[in-house]
Amino acid sequence: MAADTGATERLHGARKVGRYALLIFIAFLVLFPIYATLMQALKSGPDAIKNPQSILPINFTLDTLRAAWRIGDLGRLLLNSLFVAVLVTIGVIITSLLAAYAFAFLDFPGKGPIFVCFLATLLVPVELTVVVNQRTVDSFGWINSYQGLIVPLLATTFGIFLVRQVFLTVPKELREAAALDGVGHFRFLLEVATPLCRPTLGALALFTFLGTWNQYLWPSAIITDDAHRTIQIGLERLKTGDFDKFNLVTAGTVIAALPIFAVLIAFQRQLVRGLTAGAVKG
Amino acid sequence: MKKKWRELPIAVGMLAPSAVILGLFVVYPLVRAIQLGHLRCDATGKRCRDGGWGQYIDVFRSNEFQHALANTARLALMTVPIGLALGVGLAVLADKQIRGIGFFRTVFSSTVATSVAVASLIWFVLLQPEIGVLPNLFHGIIPSLKQPGLLRDPATALPAVALSSIWASLGFTFIVITAALQGIPRELYESAYVDGAGGWMRFSNVTLPMLGPTILFTSVVLTTRAFQSYAEVALLTGGGPDPQRPTQTLPYLIYGQNSLVKNDIGLKSAAAVLLFFVLLVLAFVQFRGLDKRVHYGS
């Protein structure tokens, strides 16, 4: 069944029904955890213990969601995550545009080797850098601060590489003509080069935003106070040992997941573009 | 030649912001961690002396490191093949121009919207024996769902972590492979069809070879994710259940709440550098091993 790739033949009759049945069944399996979580979040605490197997929206209440919002201080956590992710995204766009411009449009000694050095940083995983970055950030007095959450993320080689790839497709003559007209590098970057790579910037922005929003290890390494906790590391506080509070975790999870679902539905195209950019050969 | 030097100042200015950030928070930590990994500290973690490169060998050969390495490898052996097979299967299944296919594609991509933390908490509650939906619906068929619960049973804890992580990665794998499928020229299928190739033949002789580079890329990403698994362990099992600790992965050994090396900067750095080294070797082996069989097209 799964083997007949290629749209050269049309599906008919029984095969079509079979295909739909399979698609619906798998869609059900993939969505089930999300659906069950949503239903759980709509149960009251006592109901969750009495009817743990129920997954239909009966007796549903918003009380648990409200309680999770209040007890977990989720508004604060979401705002922290939003603030950090937005600033990091803006920063990455700026640093990527600048560095990519230098690599694509400027000529300077050692350009090739320097670019390779930049690329090599892609290999270093965050699991390695946290050990030392924790100490560095501590020495700056940035433990429990927004600076600590933001500054180390303000440049990524992925972003530089992505933007450079687009810049390289811009004809050299365009820059030369602009130079003859007395257009400086910064004006050319701002008014010609940047608009040309708008779709890529969209994908980069979405990716940086999601990556920053979803971080776990780094915030948990440098944040211990409530004021700066992000949503990913803050949800754990709802995880108490009491069974009647268990659906608070669920409710918190639903609240944490909703904004990202909304963002992704709005920006599906950019997401696919960004995800596949890493997979193309080269 | 003259132009080359004339543009140097502006190039330096444009590269400086990225270079400073990457230098300070990526390159320096790498170099510094390799140095710190030499340090042999006393029980308080305060007084340290240089233990030389030998410390890396000691850490690598220690029972704790080997145990965590084996656990992490086991996790990867579950998440990578199953994740890839599901991704390819779903992408091929949804690669038909039939009505409503957009809806199914959205559904299959949907888990990309969950962070590791959110996915882990979803499965944590879903599998929770007392109030979780799955144990209370299916304990008749699989008793261990309820007694003691998948995450509390040493035999099933790691597969349960793998389940959560496969589910969380499915959206990503599906999107990447779907995009690659759409890039395969339709003429290839048509000529295979004309040559009398059946469905399975077209899949194994056209689809799979053409997907080669993407499958390679995805398997490297999924392997890397398995070797970076921290949040799922922290939220699902805390490395437990004790005393076997079958879900103690390498990142959790280094950064976990009750990590043995938490306050020992020398051991912690050495273990982190070794983790990086393991990741490098794995990526290298995958590229070398698969590259020969991968067809990059024209």
Coordinates of C-alpha atoms in Angstrom, one line a residue:
Chain A
M1 CA 0.0 0.0 0.0
A2 CA 2.6 2.5 1.1
A3 CA 4.7 1.5 -1.8
D4 CA 2.9 3.0 -4.8
T5 CA 4.5 6.5 -4.7
G6 CA 4.1 8.6 -7.8
A7 CA 0.9 10.2 -9.0
T8 CA 1.1 8.6 -12.4
E9 CA -1.9 6.4 -11.6
R10 CA -5.1 7.5 -10.0
L11 CA -6.6 5.6 -7.1
H12 CA -10.0 4.0 -7.7
G13 CA -12.7 2.2 -5.7
A14 CA -11.6 -0.1 -3.0
R15 CA -7.9 1.1 -3.0
K16 CA -9.1 4.7 -2.5
V17 CA -11.3 3.7 0.4
G18 CA -8.4 1.7 1.9
R19 CA -6.0 4.7 1.5
Y20 CA -8.5 7.0 3.3
A21 CA -9.1 4.4 6.1
L22 CA -5.3 4.1 6.7
L23 CA -4.8 7.9 6.6
I24 CA -7.7 8.5 9.1
F25 CA -6.4 5.7 11.4
I26 CA -2.9 7.1 11.5
A27 CA -4.1 10.7 11.9
F28 CA -6.1 9.5 14.9
L29 CA -3.0 7.9 16.4
V30 CA -0.8 11.0 15.8
L31 CA -3.5 13.3 17.3
F32 CA -4.6 11.1 20.2
P33 CA -2.0 12.3 22.7
I34 CA -2.9 15.9 22.0
Y35 CA -6.6 15.2 22.1
A36 CA -6.4 13.2 25.4
T37 CA -4.3 16.0 26.9
L38 CA -6.9 18.6 25.9
M39 CA -9.7 16.5 27.4
Q40 CA -7.7 15.9 30.6
A41 CA -7.1 19.7 30.9
L42 CA -10.9 20.2 30.7
K43 CA -11.6 17.9 33.7
S44 CA -11.9 19.0 37.2
G45 CA -9.3 17.6 39.7
P46 CA -11.7 15.1 41.4
D47 CA -13.2 14.1 38.0
A48 CA -9.7 13.3 36.7
I49 CA -9.2 10.8 39.6
K50 CA -12.7 9.3 39.4
N51 CA -12.8 8.9 35.6
P52 CA -9.3 8.6 34.4
Q53 CA -10.2 6.6 31.4
S54 CA -12.8 9.1 30.1
I55 CA -11.7 11.0 27.0
L56 CA -15.0 12.5 26.0
P57 CA -15.8 16.2 26.7
I58 CA -18.4 15.5 29.4
N59 CA -18.5 17.6 32.6
F60 CA -16.0 19.9 31.1
T61 CA -14.8 22.9 33.0
L62 CA -12.3 25.7 32.6
D63 CA -11.4 25.7 36.3
T64 CA -8.3 23.5 35.8
L65 CA -7.0 25.8 33.1
R66 CA -7.6 28.8 35.3
A67 CA -6.0 27.2 38.3
A68 CA -2.9 26.2 36.3
W69 CA -2.7 29.8 35.0
R70 CA -2.8 31.2 38.5
I71 CA -0.7 28.6 40.4
G72 CA 1.9 28.3 37.7
D73 CA 2.0 32.1 37.1
L74 CA 1.9 31.1 33.4
G75 CA 1.3 34.6 32.2
R76 CA 4.6 35.7 33.5
L77 CA 6.4 32.6 32.1
L78 CA 4.9 33.1 28.6
L79 CA 5.8 36.8 28.7
N80 CA 9.4 35.9 29.6
S81 CA 9.6 33.4 26.8
L82 CA 8.1 35.8 24.3
F83 CA 10.4 38.7 25.3
V84 CA 13.6 36.5 25.1
A85 CA 12.5 34.8 21.8
V86 CA 11.6 38.1 20.1
L87 CA 14.8 39.9 21.1
V88 CA 17.0 36.9 20.1
T89 CA 15.1 36.7 16.7
I90 CA 15.7 40.3 15.9
G91 CA 19.4 40.0 17.0
V92 CA 20.0 37.0 14.9
I93 CA 18.4 38.6 11.8
I94 CA 20.7 41.6 12.2
T95 CA 23.9 39.7 12.8
S96 CA 23.2 37.2 10.1
L97 CA 22.5 39.9 7.5
L98 CA 25.7 41.7 8.3
A99 CA 28.0 38.7 8.4
A100 CA 26.3 37.2 5.3
Y101 CA 26.8 40.4 3.4
A102 CA 30.5 40.5 4.2
F103 CA 30.9 36.9 3.0
A104 CA 28.8 37.4 -0.1
F105 CA 29.5 40.9 -1.4
L106 CA 32.9 42.0 0.1
D107 CA 36.4 40.9 -0.8
F108 CA 38.9 40.7 2.0
P109 CA 42.0 38.7 2.7
G110 CA 41.4 35.3 4.4
K111 CA 37.7 35.3 3.5
G112 CA 37.6 31.5 2.6
P113 CA 39.3 30.3 5.8
I114 CA 37.3 32.6 8.0
F115 CA 34.1 31.3 6.5
V116 CA 35.2 27.7 7.2
C117 CA 36.0 28.7 10.8
F118 CA 32.4 30.1 11.1
L119 CA 31.0 26.9 9.7
A120 CA 33.0 24.7 12.1
T121 CA 31.1 26.3 15.0
L122 CA 28.0 24.4 13.8
L123 CA 29.5 21.2 15.1
V124 CA 29.7 22.3 18.7
P125 CA 26.6 21.2 20.6
V126 CA 25.0 23.3 23.3
E127 CA 25.5 20.3 25.7
L128 CA 29.2 21.0 25.5
T129 CA 29.1 24.8 25.8
V130 CA 26.8 25.0 28.8
V131 CA 29.5 23.9 31.2
V132 CA 31.7 26.9 30.5
N133 CA 29.0 29.4 29.5
Q134 CA 27.4 29.0 32.9
R135 CA 30.7 30.2 34.4
T136 CA 31.1 33.0 31.9
V137 CA 27.6 34.3 32.4
D138 CA 28.1 34.0 36.1
S139 CA 31.3 36.1 35.9
F140 CA 29.3 38.8 34.1
G141 CA 26.7 38.7 36.9
W142 CA 24.1 37.5 34.5
I143 CA 22.8 34.5 36.4
N144 CA 19.0 35.0 36.7
S145 CA 18.9 37.8 34.1
Y146 CA 17.4 38.4 30.7
Q147 CA 20.9 39.2 29.4
G148 CA 22.0 35.7 30.3
L149 CA 19.1 34.2 28.3
I150 CA 19.5 36.4 25.3
V151 CA 23.1 37.5 24.6
P152 CA 24.7 34.1 24.0
L153 CA 22.1 33.3 21.3
L154 CA 22.5 36.5 19.3
A155 CA 24.4 35.0 16.4
T156 CA 24.1 31.7 14.7
T157 CA 26.1 30.2 11.9
F158 CA 23.0 28.6 10.5
G159 CA 21.5 32.1 10.0
I160 CA 24.7 33.5 8.4
F161 CA 24.9 30.5 6.1
L162 CA 21.2 30.6 5.1
V163 CA 21.3 34.3 4.2
R164 CA 24.7 34.0 2.4
Q165 CA 23.2 31.4 0.1
V166 CA 20.6 33.8 -1.0
F167 CA 23.0 36.7 -1.3
L168 CA 25.2 34.6 -3.6
T169 CA 22.4 34.4 -6.1
V170 CA 22.3 38.2 -6.5
P171 CA 24.2 39.2 -9.7
K172 CA 27.5 40.9 -9.0
E173 CA 26.6 43.5 -11.6
L174 CA 23.8 44.7 -9.4
R175 CA 26.2 45.7 -6.7
E176 CA 28.7 47.1 -9.2
A177 CA 26.0 49.3 -10.8
A178 CA 24.9 50.5 -7.4
A179 CA 28.5 51.3 -6.4
L180 CA 28.8 53.4 -9.6
D181 CA 25.7 55.3 -8.5
G182 CA 27.4 56.0 -5.2
V183 CA 25.3 53.6 -3.2
G184 CA 27.3 52.5 -0.1
H185 CA 27.4 49.0 1.3
F186 CA 24.9 49.7 4.1
R187 CA 22.4 51.3 1.9
F188 CA 22.7 48.5 -0.6
L189 CA 22.3 45.9 2.1
L190 CA 19.2 47.7 3.5
E191 CA 17.5 48.7 0.3
V192 CA 18.5 46.0 -2.2
A193 CA 19.9 42.9 -0.7
T194 CA 17.6 42.5 2.4
P195 CA 14.3 42.8 0.4
L196 CA 15.6 40.1 -2.0
C197 CA 16.0 37.5 0.8
R198 CA 12.7 38.3 2.6
P199 CA 11.3 34.7 2.3
T200 CA 14.5 33.3 3.7
L201 CA 14.5 35.8 6.5
G202 CA 10.9 34.8 7.3
A203 CA 12.0 31.2 7.7
L204 CA 15.1 32.2 9.7
A205 CA 13.0 34.3 12.0
L206 CA 10.5 31.6 12.6
F207 CA 13.2 29.0 13.3
T208 CA 15.1 31.3 15.6
F209 CA 11.9 32.1 17.5
L210 CA 10.9 28.5 17.9
G211 CA 14.4 27.3 18.8
T212 CA 14.7 30.0 21.4
W213 CA 11.2 29.4 22.8
N214 CA 11.8 25.7 23.0
Q215 CA 15.1 25.8 24.8
Y216 CA 15.4 23.8 27.9
L217 CA 19.0 23.1 29.0
W218 CA 20.4 26.6 28.8
P219 CA 17.6 28.4 30.8
S220 CA 17.6 25.6 33.4
A221 CA 21.3 26.1 33.8
I222 CA 21.2 29.8 34.5
I223 CA 17.7 30.6 35.8
T224 CA 16.7 29.7 39.4
D225 CA 14.4 32.5 40.3
D226 CA 10.7 33.0 39.4
A227 CA 11.1 36.4 37.8
H228 CA 13.1 35.1 34.8
R229 CA 11.9 31.6 34.3
T230 CA 10.7 30.7 30.8
I231 CA 7.6 28.6 30.0
Q232 CA 9.6 25.5 29.1
I233 CA 11.4 25.2 32.5
G234 CA 8.6 26.8 34.5
L235 CA 6.0 24.1 33.7
E236 CA 7.8 21.7 35.8
R237 CA 6.7 23.5 38.9
L238 CA 3.1 22.3 38.3
K239 CA 4.4 18.7 38.5
T240 CA 3.6 18.0 42.2
G241 CA 3.2 14.6 43.6
D242 CA -0.6 15.0 44.4
F243 CA -2.9 13.1 42.1
D244 CA -5.6 15.6 42.3
K245 CA -3.2 18.2 41.0
F246 CA -2.0 16.1 38.1
N247 CA -4.3 17.6 35.5
L248 CA -2.8 21.0 36.4
V249 CA 0.3 19.8 34.6
T250 CA -1.9 18.9 31.7
A251 CA -3.6 22.2 31.7
G252 CA -0.3 24.1 31.9
T253 CA 1.0 22.0 29.0
V254 CA -2.0 22.9 26.9
I255 CA -1.6 26.6 27.7
A256 CA 2.2 26.4 26.8
A257 CA 1.5 24.6 23.6
L258 CA -1.3 26.8 22.2
P259 CA 0.8 29.9 21.2
I260 CA 3.2 27.7 19.2
F261 CA 0.4 25.9 17.5
A262 CA -1.1 29.3 16.5
V263 CA 2.3 30.5 15.3
L264 CA 2.9 27.4 13.2
I265 CA -0.5 27.4 11.6
A266 CA 0.1 31.0 10.6
F267 CA 3.6 30.4 9.3
Q268 CA 3.4 26.9 7.8
R269 CA 5.2 27.9 4.6
Q270 CA 8.2 29.5 6.3
L271 CA 8.5 26.4 8.5
V272 CA 8.7 24.0 5.6
R273 CA 11.2 26.3 3.8
G274 CA 13.4 26.5 6.9
L275 CA 13.3 22.8 7.7
T276 CA 14.1 21.8 4.2
A277 CA 16.9 24.4 3.8
G278 CA 19.1 22.2 6.0
A279 CA 18.5 19.1 4.0
V280 CA 19.4 20.3 0.5
K281 CA 22.7 19.2 -0.7
G282 CA 25.7 21.4 -0.6
Chain B
M1 CA 44.6 43.2 -4.7
K2 CA 44.1 46.8 -3.7
K3 CA 40.3 46.3 -3.5
K4 CA 40.9 43.3 -1.2
W5 CA 42.4 45.4 1.5
R6 CA 40.2 48.4 0.9
E7 CA 37.1 46.5 2.0
L8 CA 38.7 44.9 5.0
P9 CA 37.6 47.5 7.6
I10 CA 34.0 47.3 6.6
A11 CA 34.1 43.5 6.5
V12 CA 35.6 43.4 10.0
G13 CA 32.8 45.7 11.2
M14 CA 30.1 43.5 9.7
L15 CA 31.6 40.3 10.9
A16 CA 32.4 41.6 14.4
P17 CA 29.0 41.1 16.1
S18 CA 28.7 37.5 15.0
A19 CA 32.4 36.8 15.6
V20 CA 32.3 38.1 19.2
I21 CA 29.2 36.2 20.1
L22 CA 30.3 32.9 18.5
G23 CA 33.8 33.3 19.8
L24 CA 32.8 34.0 23.3
F25 CA 29.9 31.5 23.6
V26 CA 30.9 28.7 21.2
V27 CA 34.6 28.7 20.5
Y28 CA 35.9 29.8 23.9
P29 CA 33.7 27.2 25.8
L30 CA 35.0 24.5 23.5
V31 CA 38.7 25.3 24.1
R32 CA 38.1 26.1 27.8
A33 CA 36.2 22.8 28.4
I34 CA 39.0 20.8 26.9
Q35 CA 41.4 22.5 29.3
L36 CA 39.1 22.2 32.3
G37 CA 38.7 18.5 31.5
H38 CA 42.2 18.0 32.7
L39 CA 41.4 19.1 36.2
R40 CA 41.3 16.6 39.0
C41 CA 39.4 18.0 42.0
D42 CA 39.0 16.9 45.6
A43 CA 35.7 16.0 47.1
T44 CA 34.7 19.6 47.8
G45 CA 35.3 20.5 44.1
K46 CA 37.3 23.5 45.1
R47 CA 41.0 22.4 45.1
C48 CA 42.0 21.1 41.7
R49 CA 45.2 20.1 40.1
D50 CA 46.2 19.2 36.6
G51 CA 45.4 15.5 35.9
G52 CA 46.5 15.5 32.3
W53 CA 44.9 13.8 29.3
G54 CA 44.6 10.7 31.4
Q55 CA 41.5 12.0 33.0
Y56 CA 39.6 11.7 29.7
I57 CA 40.5 8.1 29.5
D58 CA 39.5 7.5 33.1
V59 CA 36.1 9.3 32.6
F60 CA 35.5 7.4 29.4
R61 CA 36.2 4.0 31.0
S62 CA 34.2 4.8 34.2
N63 CA 31.2 2.7 34.9
E64 CA 28.9 5.7 35.0
F65 CA 30.0 7.0 31.6
Q66 CA 29.8 3.6 29.9
H67 CA 26.4 3.0 31.4
A68 CA 25.1 6.3 30.2
L69 CA 26.7 5.8 26.8
A70 CA 25.0 2.4 26.5
N71 CA 21.6 3.9 27.5
T72 CA 21.9 6.7 25.1
A73 CA 22.9 4.3 22.3
R74 CA 20.0 2.1 23.1
L75 CA 17.7 5.1 22.9
A76 CA 19.1 6.1 19.5
L77 CA 18.7 2.5 18.2
M78 CA 15.0 2.8 19.0
T79 CA 14.3 6.4 18.0
V80 CA 16.3 6.6 14.7
P81 CA 15.2 3.5 12.7
I82 CA 11.6 3.7 13.9
G83 CA 11.4 7.5 13.5
L84 CA 12.8 7.2 10.0
A85 CA 10.6 4.4 9.0
L86 CA 7.5 6.2 10.2
G87 CA 8.5 9.4 8.6
V88 CA 9.1 7.8 5.2
G89 CA 6.0 5.7 5.5
L90 CA 3.7 8.6 6.4
A91 CA 5.3 10.9 3.7
V92 CA 4.8 8.2 1.0
L93 CA 1.3 7.6 2.2
A94 CA 0.4 11.3 2.0
D95 CA 2.1 11.8 -1.3
K96 CA -1.0 11.4 -3.4
Q97 CA -3.1 14.1 -5.0
I98 CA -6.4 13.1 -3.4
R99 CA -9.1 15.2 -1.8
G100 CA -8.3 16.4 1.7
I101 CA -4.7 15.4 1.6
G102 CA -3.8 18.9 2.9
F103 CA -5.6 18.1 6.1
F104 CA -3.7 14.9 6.7
R105 CA -0.4 16.6 5.9
T106 CA -1.1 19.2 8.5
V107 CA -2.0 16.5 11.1
F108 CA 1.1 14.5 10.4
S109 CA 3.3 17.7 10.7
S110 CA 1.5 18.8 13.8
T111 CA 3.9 17.4 16.4
V112 CA 6.5 19.8 15.2
A113 CA 4.7 22.4 17.2
T114 CA 5.5 20.7 20.5
S115 CA 8.7 21.4 22.3
V116 CA 10.6 18.5 23.9
A117 CA 9.3 19.8 27.3
V118 CA 5.7 20.0 26.1
A119 CA 5.8 16.6 24.4
S120 CA 7.4 15.0 27.5
L121 CA 4.8 16.4 29.8
I122 CA 2.0 15.2 27.5
W123 CA 3.4 11.7 27.7
F124 CA 4.2 12.0 31.4
V125 CA 0.5 12.5 32.2
L126 CA -0.7 10.2 29.4
L127 CA 1.3 7.3 30.9
Q128 CA 0.7 8.2 34.6
P129 CA -0.7 5.0 36.2
E130 CA -3.2 6.7 38.5
I131 CA -4.9 9.3 36.3
G132 CA -3.3 8.8 32.8
V133 CA -5.6 7.9 30.0
L134 CA -3.6 5.1 28.4
P135 CA -3.1 3.0 31.6
N136 CA -6.7 3.3 32.5
L137 CA -8.0 2.4 29.1
F138 CA -5.6 -0.5 28.3
H139 CA -4.5 -2.0 31.5
G140 CA -6.6 -5.0 30.6
I141 CA -4.4 -5.7 27.6
I142 CA -1.0 -4.5 29.0
P143 CA -1.1 -4.8 32.8
S144 CA 2.3 -3.1 33.3
L145 CA 0.8 0.1 32.0
K146 CA -0.8 0.4 35.5
Q147 CA 1.3 -1.8 37.7
P148 CA 3.9 -0.4 38.0
G149 CA 3.5 1.9 35.0
L150 CA 5.7 2.1 31.9
L151 CA 8.0 4.9 33.2
R152 CA 8.5 3.1 36.6
D153 CA 9.3 -0.3 35.2
P154 CA 13.1 -0.7 34.4
A155 CA 12.3 -2.8 31.4
T156 CA 10.0 -0.3 29.7
A157 CA 11.2 3.1 31.0
L158 CA 13.6 3.7 28.1
P159 CA 11.2 2.5 25.4
A160 CA 8.6 4.8 26.9
V161 CA 11.0 7.8 26.7
A162 CA 11.7 6.7 23.1
L163 CA 8.0 6.6 22.3
S164 CA 7.6 10.2 23.5
S165 CA 10.6 11.3 21.5
I166 CA 9.6 9.5 18.3
W167 CA 6.2 11.1 18.5
A168 CA 7.7 14.6 19.1
S169 CA 10.1 14.2 16.1
L170 CA 7.5 12.8 13.8
G171 CA 6.4 16.2 12.5
F172 CA 9.9 17.2 11.6
T173 CA 10.7 14.0 9.9
F174 CA 7.5 14.0 7.9
I175 CA 7.9 17.6 6.7
V176 CA 11.5 17.1 5.6
I177 CA 10.8 13.8 3.8
T178 CA 7.6 15.1 2.2
A179 CA 9.6 18.0 0.7
A180 CA 12.2 15.7 -0.6
L181 CA 9.5 13.4 -2.2
Q182 CA 8.0 16.4 -4.0
G183 CA 11.5 17.1 -5.5
I184 CA 11.7 13.8 -7.2
P185 CA 11.1 14.3 -11.0
R186 CA 7.8 12.7 -12.0
E187 CA 9.4 11.4 -15.2
L188 CA 11.4 8.9 -13.2
Y189 CA 8.2 7.3 -12.0
E190 CA 6.6 7.5 -15.5
S191 CA 9.5 5.7 -17.1
A192 CA 9.6 3.1 -14.4
Y193 CA 5.9 2.6 -14.9
V194 CA 6.3 2.3 -18.6
D195 CA 9.0 -0.3 -18.0
G196 CA 6.5 -2.3 -16.0
A197 CA 7.7 -1.6 -12.5
G198 CA 5.1 -2.3 -9.9
G199 CA 4.4 -0.2 -6.8
W200 CA 7.1 -1.8 -4.6
M201 CA 9.6 -1.8 -7.4
R202 CA 9.1 1.9 -7.9
F203 CA 9.4 2.6 -4.2
S204 CA 12.7 0.6 -3.8
N205 CA 14.2 1.6 -7.2
V206 CA 13.1 5.2 -7.5
T207 CA 11.8 6.6 -4.3
L208 CA 14.3 5.2 -1.8
P209 CA 17.5 6.0 -3.8
M210 CA 16.3 9.5 -4.6
L211 CA 15.5 10.1 -0.9
G212 CA 19.0 9.0 0.1
P213 CA 20.5 12.4 0.9
T214 CA 17.4 13.4 2.9
I215 CA 17.3 10.1 4.8
L216 CA 21.0 10.6 5.6
F217 CA 20.4 14.1 6.8
T218 CA 17.4 13.1 8.9
S219 CA 19.2 10.1 10.5
V220 CA 22.1 12.4 11.5
V221 CA 19.6 14.9 13.1
L222 CA 17.7 12.1 14.9
T223 CA 20.9 10.5 16.2
T224 CA 22.1 13.8 17.4
R225 CA 18.8 14.5 19.2
A226 CA 19.0 11.1 20.9
F227 CA 22.5 11.9 22.1
Q228 CA 21.3 15.3 23.3
S229 CA 18.3 14.0 25.2
Y230 CA 18.1 15.9 28.4
A231 CA 14.6 17.5 28.8
E232 CA 12.7 14.3 28.1
V233 CA 14.7 12.4 30.7
A234 CA 14.5 15.3 33.3
L235 CA 10.7 15.4 32.9
L236 CA 9.7 11.8 32.3
T237 CA 12.0 9.7 34.5
G238 CA 14.7 11.8 36.1
G239 CA 17.1 9.1 34.8
G240 CA 15.3 6.4 36.8
P241 CA 13.9 4.1 37.9
D242 CA 16.5 3.4 40.6
P243 CA 18.7 1.5 41.1
Q244 CA 19.3 0.4 37.5
R245 CA 18.7 3.9 36.0
P246 CA 18.0 2.7 32.5
T247 CA 17.2 6.2 31.2
Q248 CA 20.3 7.9 32.5
T249 CA 21.5 9.4 29.2
L250 CA 24.9 11.1 28.7
P251 CA 23.5 14.7 28.9
Y252 CA 21.5 13.8 32.0
L253 CA 24.6 12.3 33.5
I254 CA 26.4 15.6 33.0
Y255 CA 23.6 18.1 33.8
G256 CA 21.0 16.2 35.8
Q257 CA 19.6 17.3 39.2
N258 CA 21.4 14.5 41.1
S259 CA 24.4 14.3 38.7
L260 CA 27.5 12.9 40.3
V261 CA 29.7 15.4 38.5
K262 CA 27.5 18.4 39.2
N263 CA 30.0 20.2 41.4
D264 CA 33.1 18.8 39.9
I265 CA 34.1 21.1 37.0
G266 CA 36.9 18.8 35.9
L267 CA 34.8 15.7 35.5
K268 CA 31.9 17.6 34.1
S269 CA 34.0 19.2 31.4
A270 CA 35.7 16.0 30.6
A271 CA 32.3 14.2 30.2
A272 CA 30.9 17.1 28.1
V273 CA 33.9 17.0 25.8
L274 CA 33.6 13.3 25.4
L275 CA 29.9 13.7 24.5
F276 CA 30.9 16.1 21.8
F277 CA 33.5 13.7 20.6
V278 CA 31.0 10.9 20.5
L279 CA 28.6 13.1 18.4
L280 CA 31.4 14.0 16.0
V281 CA 32.4 10.3 15.5
L282 CA 28.7 9.3 15.0
A283 CA 28.1 12.1 12.4
F284 CA 31.3 11.1 10.6
V285 CA 30.5 7.4 10.6
Q286 CA 27.0 8.1 9.3
F287 CA 28.2 10.3 6.5
R288 CA 31.0 7.9 5.5
G289 CA 28.9 4.8 5.7
L290 CA 25.9 6.1 4.0
D291 CA 27.6 8.4 1.5
K292 CA 28.7 5.5 -0.6
R293 CA 25.1 4.3 -0.9
V294 CA 23.6 7.7 -1.3
H295 CA 22.7 8.9 -4.8
Y296 CA 22.9 12.7 -5.1
G297 CA 21.2 13.0 -8.5
S298 CA 22.6 15.3 -11.1

